[in-house]
Amino acid sequence: MAAITGETARAYNDLVEINTTAAKGYQEAAEGVTNAELKSKLSQMSQHRAQFAAELTQHAQQLGIKPEQESTVEGVVAEAAAAVHRGWINLKSAITGQDDSAILGECETGDAVALQSYETALKSNELPADARDVIQKQHGAILSDKNWITQQKASR
């Protein structure tokens, strides 16, 4: 097994935090939209992000990394950005009378931030092959969700 360094631990930590926050953000978005199909889909996306966080946490622990106990500047910044993102969903919802398109726009922004973090993690030469596979699979799912959201937003 390759040596686990701070870079690998940081990648796991950041992705766990981003997915945990995304799960909360998507749940808030689901509660804010008026369209039943969107409510269902956004709630499902929330569940997927919670599963991603759990999967990454379990995988990290197998490598001897404890993401929930690691604290990095990047993780704190990612959490702060994600918290701001959730706040915007709440603010947009209140101001626009729960305008579904505006809420979708905030979800789209959140996914763009998440994708950047995944791409940063995938650039690491230190990631074990199995970790890279998990991260690539999740990146693909988030990209697919983001594309769906973009399409939904454009049709409203």
PDB file of C-alpha atoms in Angstrom:
ATOM      1  CA  MET A   1       0.000   0.000   0.000  1.00  0.00           C
ATOM      2  CA  ALA A   2       1.220   3.467  -0.837  1.00  0.00           C
ATOM      3  CA  ALA A   3       2.039   5.785   2.023  1.00  0.00           C
ATOM      4  CA  ILE A   4      -0.865   7.989   2.975  1.00  0.00           C
ATOM      5  CA  THR A   5       0.224  11.578   3.132  1.00  0.00           C
ATOM      6  CA  GLY A   6      -1.366  14.830   4.154  1.00  0.00           C
ATOM      7  CA  GLU A   7      -2.387  15.489   0.548  1.00  0.00           C
ATOM      8  CA  THR A   8      -4.475  12.305   0.409  1.00  0.00           C
ATOM      9  CA  ALA A   9      -5.978  12.946   3.848  1.00  0.00           C
ATOM     10  CA  ARG A  10      -6.822  16.509   2.816  1.00  0.00           C
ATOM     11  CA  ALA A  11      -8.516  15.297  -0.375  1.00  0.00           C
ATOM     12  CA  TYR A  12     -10.699  12.895   1.580  1.00  0.00           C
ATOM     13  CA  ASN A  13     -11.479  15.490   4.231  1.00  0.00           C
ATOM     14  CA  ASP A  14     -12.492  18.120   1.700  1.00  0.00           C
ATOM     15  CA  LEU A  15     -14.684  15.749  -0.309  1.00  0.00           C
ATOM     16  CA  VAL A  16     -16.426  14.401   2.796  1.00  0.00           C
ATOM     17  CA  GLU A  17     -17.163  17.962   3.959  1.00  0.00           C
ATOM     18  CA  ILE A  18     -18.391  19.030   0.524  1.00  0.00           C
ATOM     19  CA  ASN A  19     -20.731  16.057   0.242  1.00  0.00           C
ATOM     20  CA  THR A  20     -22.050  16.443   3.775  1.00  0.00           C
ATOM     21  CA  THR A  21     -22.799  20.089   3.076  1.00  0.00           C
ATOM     22  CA  ALA A  22     -24.279  19.292  -0.355  1.00  0.00           C
ATOM     23  CA  ALA A  23     -26.627  16.764   1.254  1.00  0.00           C
ATOM     24  CA  LYS A  24     -27.911  19.524   3.554  1.00  0.00           C
ATOM     25  CA  GLY A  25     -28.117  22.049   0.719  1.00  0.00           C
ATOM     26  CA  TYR A  26     -30.046  19.711  -1.555  1.00  0.00           C
ATOM     27  CA  GLN A  27     -32.480  18.890   1.243  1.00  0.00           C
ATOM     28  CA  GLU A  28     -33.075  22.598   1.791  1.00  0.00           C
ATOM     29  CA  ALA A  29     -33.513  23.054  -1.960  1.00  0.00           C
ATOM     30  CA  ALA A  30     -36.024  20.189  -2.077  1.00  0.00           C
ATOM     31  CA  GLU A  31     -37.997  21.876   0.690  1.00  0.00           C
ATOM     32  CA  GLY A  32     -37.911  25.198  -1.178  1.00  0.00           C
ATOM     33  CA  VAL A  33     -39.089  24.188  -4.648  1.00  0.00           C
ATOM     34  CA  THR A  34     -42.761  24.002  -5.578  1.00  0.00           C
ATOM     35  CA  ASN A  35     -42.600  21.423  -8.381  1.00  0.00           C
ATOM     36  CA  ALA A  36     -43.215  17.869  -7.090  1.00  0.00           C
ATOM     37  CA  GLU A  37     -40.805  16.277  -9.592  1.00  0.00           C
ATOM     38  CA  LEU A  38     -38.050  18.686  -8.540  1.00  0.00           C
ATOM     39  CA  LYS A  39     -38.755  18.031  -4.848  1.00  0.00           C
ATOM     40  CA  SER A  40     -38.332  14.310  -5.413  1.00  0.00           C
ATOM     41  CA  LYS A  41     -35.198  14.616  -7.550  1.00  0.00           C
ATOM     42  CA  LEU A  42     -33.485  17.126  -5.225  1.00  0.00           C
ATOM     43  CA  SER A  43     -34.298  14.962  -2.210  1.00  0.00           C
ATOM     44  CA  GLN A  44     -32.793  11.993  -4.045  1.00  0.00           C
ATOM     45  CA  MET A  45     -29.657  14.052  -4.801  1.00  0.00           C
ATOM     46  CA  SER A  46     -29.423  14.903  -1.103  1.00  0.00           C
ATOM     47  CA  GLN A  47     -29.468  11.201  -0.249  1.00  0.00           C
ATOM     48  CA  HIS A  48     -26.818  10.458  -2.873  1.00  0.00           C
ATOM     49  CA  ARG A  49     -24.480  13.122  -1.454  1.00  0.00           C
ATOM     50  CA  ALA A  50     -24.929  11.703   2.046  1.00  0.00           C
ATOM     51  CA  GLN A  51     -24.050   8.265   0.633  1.00  0.00           C
ATOM     52  CA  PHE A  52     -20.990   9.734  -1.108  1.00  0.00           C
ATOM     53  CA  ALA A  53     -19.801  11.229   2.196  1.00  0.00           C
ATOM     54  CA  ALA A  54     -20.333   7.918   3.995  1.00  0.00           C
ATOM     55  CA  GLU A  55     -18.549   5.985   1.241  1.00  0.00           C
ATOM     56  CA  LEU A  56     -15.571   8.348   1.319  1.00  0.00           C
ATOM     57  CA  THR A  57     -15.437   8.261   5.125  1.00  0.00           C
ATOM     58  CA  GLN A  58     -15.463   4.467   5.170  1.00  0.00           C
ATOM     59  CA  HIS A  59     -12.799   4.277   2.485  1.00  0.00           C
ATOM     60  CA  ALA A  60     -10.641   6.842   4.286  1.00  0.00           C
ATOM     61  CA  GLN A  61     -10.895   4.910   7.539  1.00  0.00           C
ATOM     62  CA  GLN A  62      -9.702   1.772   5.753  1.00  0.00           C
ATOM     63  CA  LEU A  63      -6.619   3.780   4.790  1.00  0.00           C
ATOM     64  CA  GLY A  64      -6.148   5.006   8.361  1.00  0.00           C
ATOM     65  CA  ILE A  65      -7.512   8.496   7.672  1.00  0.00           C
ATOM     66  CA  LYS A  66     -10.181   9.960   9.931  1.00  0.00           C
ATOM     67  CA  PRO A  67     -11.740  12.712   7.789  1.00  0.00           C
ATOM     68  CA  GLU A  68     -14.076  14.007  10.469  1.00  0.00           C
ATOM     69  CA  GLN A  69     -11.087  14.608  12.731  1.00  0.00           C
ATOM     70  CA  GLU A  70      -8.819  16.151  10.122  1.00  0.00           C
ATOM     71  CA  SER A  71      -9.046  19.909   9.857  1.00  0.00           C
ATOM     72  CA  THR A  72      -7.462  21.707   6.973  1.00  0.00           C
ATOM     73  CA  VAL A  73      -7.514  25.258   5.760  1.00  0.00           C
ATOM     74  CA  GLU A  74      -8.920  24.011   2.450  1.00  0.00           C
ATOM     75  CA  GLY A  75     -11.657  22.099   4.272  1.00  0.00           C
ATOM     76  CA  VAL A  76     -12.598  25.115   6.351  1.00  0.00           C
ATOM     77  CA  VAL A  77     -12.728  27.260   3.218  1.00  0.00           C
ATOM     78  CA  ALA A  78     -14.813  24.641   1.400  1.00  0.00           C
ATOM     79  CA  GLU A  79     -17.225  24.416   4.344  1.00  0.00           C
ATOM     80  CA  ALA A  80     -17.514  28.191   4.510  1.00  0.00           C
ATOM     81  CA  ALA A  81     -18.222  28.396   0.768  1.00  0.00           C
ATOM     82  CA  ALA A  82     -20.783  25.640   1.029  1.00  0.00           C
ATOM     83  CA  ALA A  83     -22.457  27.312   4.010  1.00  0.00           C
ATOM     84  CA  VAL A  84     -22.699  30.505   1.986  1.00  0.00           C
ATOM     85  CA  HIS A  85     -24.203  28.455  -0.841  1.00  0.00           C
ATOM     86  CA  ARG A  86     -26.866  27.049   1.518  1.00  0.00           C
ATOM     87  CA  GLY A  87     -27.573  30.545   2.753  1.00  0.00           C
ATOM     88  CA  TRP A  88     -28.130  31.723  -0.791  1.00  0.00           C
ATOM     89  CA  ILE A  89     -30.628  28.945  -1.363  1.00  0.00           C
ATOM     90  CA  ASN A  90     -32.535  30.117   1.714  1.00  0.00           C
ATOM     91  CA  LEU A  91     -32.273  33.767   0.731  1.00  0.00           C
ATOM     92  CA  LYS A  92     -33.306  33.169  -2.878  1.00  0.00           C
ATOM     93  CA  SER A  93     -36.214  31.062  -1.702  1.00  0.00           C
ATOM     94  CA  ALA A  94     -37.445  33.800   0.628  1.00  0.00           C
ATOM     95  CA  ILE A  95     -36.939  36.675  -1.802  1.00  0.00           C
ATOM     96  CA  THR A  96     -38.311  35.078  -4.943  1.00  0.00           C
ATOM     97  CA  GLY A  97     -41.261  33.332  -3.346  1.00  0.00           C
ATOM     98  CA  GLN A  98     -39.671  29.932  -3.814  1.00  0.00           C
ATOM     99  CA  ASP A  99     -38.745  30.444  -7.449  1.00  0.00           C
ATOM    100  CA  ASP A 100     -37.704  26.993  -8.646  1.00  0.00           C
ATOM    101  CA  SER A 101     -35.353  28.315 -11.334  1.00  0.00           C
ATOM    102  CA  ALA A 102     -33.413  30.462  -8.849  1.00  0.00           C
ATOM    103  CA  ILE A 103     -33.078  27.538  -6.441  1.00  0.00           C
ATOM    104  CA  LEU A 104     -31.849  25.324  -9.289  1.00  0.00           C
ATOM    105  CA  GLY A 105     -29.293  28.000 -10.134  1.00  0.00           C
ATOM    106  CA  GLU A 106     -27.922  27.809  -6.596  1.00  0.00           C
ATOM    107  CA  CYS A 107     -27.754  24.017  -6.801  1.00  0.00           C
ATOM    108  CA  GLU A 108     -25.888  24.360 -10.091  1.00  0.00           C
ATOM    109  CA  THR A 109     -23.371  26.684  -8.424  1.00  0.00           C
ATOM    110  CA  GLY A 110     -22.888  24.268  -5.538  1.00  0.00           C
ATOM    111  CA  ASP A 111     -22.235  21.401  -7.918  1.00  0.00           C
ATOM    112  CA  ALA A 112     -19.697  23.486  -9.863  1.00  0.00           C
ATOM    113  CA  VAL A 113     -17.769  24.065  -6.616  1.00  0.00           C
ATOM    114  CA  ALA A 114     -17.969  20.362  -5.756  1.00  0.00           C
ATOM    115  CA  LEU A 115     -16.698  19.368  -9.202  1.00  0.00           C
ATOM    116  CA  GLN A 116     -13.692  21.670  -8.806  1.00  0.00           C
ATOM    117  CA  SER A 117     -12.825  19.977  -5.522  1.00  0.00           C
ATOM    118  CA  TYR A 118     -13.134  16.532  -7.093  1.00  0.00           C
ATOM    119  CA  GLU A 119     -10.926  17.588  -9.999  1.00  0.00           C
ATOM    120  CA  THR A 120      -8.320  18.922  -7.575  1.00  0.00           C
ATOM    121  CA  ALA A 121      -8.348  15.620  -5.688  1.00  0.00           C
ATOM    122  CA  LEU A 122      -8.026  13.646  -8.934  1.00  0.00           C
ATOM    123  CA  LYS A 123      -4.904  15.623  -9.884  1.00  0.00           C
ATOM    124  CA  SER A 124      -3.076  14.151  -6.911  1.00  0.00           C
ATOM    125  CA  ASN A 125      -0.463  11.572  -7.805  1.00  0.00           C
ATOM    126  CA  GLU A 126      -0.728  10.144  -4.288  1.00  0.00           C
ATOM    127  CA  LEU A 127      -4.268   8.780  -4.496  1.00  0.00           C
ATOM    128  CA  PRO A 128      -4.376   4.982  -4.322  1.00  0.00           C
ATOM    129  CA  ALA A 129      -6.012   3.419  -7.408  1.00  0.00           C
ATOM    130  CA  ASP A 130      -9.120   2.303  -5.538  1.00  0.00           C
ATOM    131  CA  ALA A 131      -9.559   5.801  -4.082  1.00  0.00           C
ATOM    132  CA  ARG A 132      -9.203   7.313  -7.540  1.00  0.00           C
ATOM    133  CA  ASP A 133     -11.911   4.943  -8.827  1.00  0.00           C
ATOM    134  CA  VAL A 134     -14.358   5.980  -6.078  1.00  0.00           C
ATOM    135  CA  ILE A 135     -13.638   9.676  -6.586  1.00  0.00           C
ATOM    136  CA  GLN A 136     -13.962   9.416 -10.385  1.00  0.00           C
ATOM    137  CA  LYS A 137     -17.286   7.577 -10.055  1.00  0.00           C
ATOM    138  CA  GLN A 138     -18.652  10.221  -7.696  1.00  0.00           C
ATOM    139  CA  HIS A 139     -17.346  13.031  -9.917  1.00  0.00           C
ATOM    140  CA  GLY A 140     -19.241  11.509 -12.851  1.00  0.00           C
ATOM    141  CA  ALA A 141     -22.468  11.302 -10.832  1.00  0.00           C
ATOM    142  CA  ILE A 142     -22.160  14.920  -9.674  1.00  0.00           C
ATOM    143  CA  LEU A 143     -21.448  16.069 -13.234  1.00  0.00           C
ATOM    144  CA  SER A 144     -24.523  14.190 -14.429  1.00  0.00           C
ATOM    145  CA  ASP A 145     -26.634  15.817 -11.696  1.00  0.00           C
ATOM    146  CA  LYS A 146     -25.263  19.260 -12.552  1.00  0.00           C
ATOM    147  CA  ASN A 147     -26.107  18.748 -16.225  1.00  0.00           C
ATOM    148  CA  TRP A 148     -29.649  17.651 -15.292  1.00  0.00           C
ATOM    149  CA  ILE A 149     -30.074  20.750 -13.113  1.00  0.00           C
ATOM    150  CA  THR A 150     -28.799  23.008 -15.907  1.00  0.00           C
ATOM    151  CA  GLN A 151     -31.307  21.454 -18.297  1.00  0.00           C
ATOM    152  CA  GLN A 152     -34.163  21.820 -15.796  1.00  0.00           C
ATOM    153  CA  LYS A 153     -33.241  25.420 -15.076  1.00  0.00           C
ATOM    154  CA  ALA A 154     -33.219  26.260 -18.790  1.00  0.00           C
ATOM    155  CA  SER A 155     -36.692  24.765 -19.266  1.00  0.00           C
ATOM    156  CA  ARG A 156     -38.337  26.910 -16.560  1.00  0.00           C
TER     157      ARG A 156
END
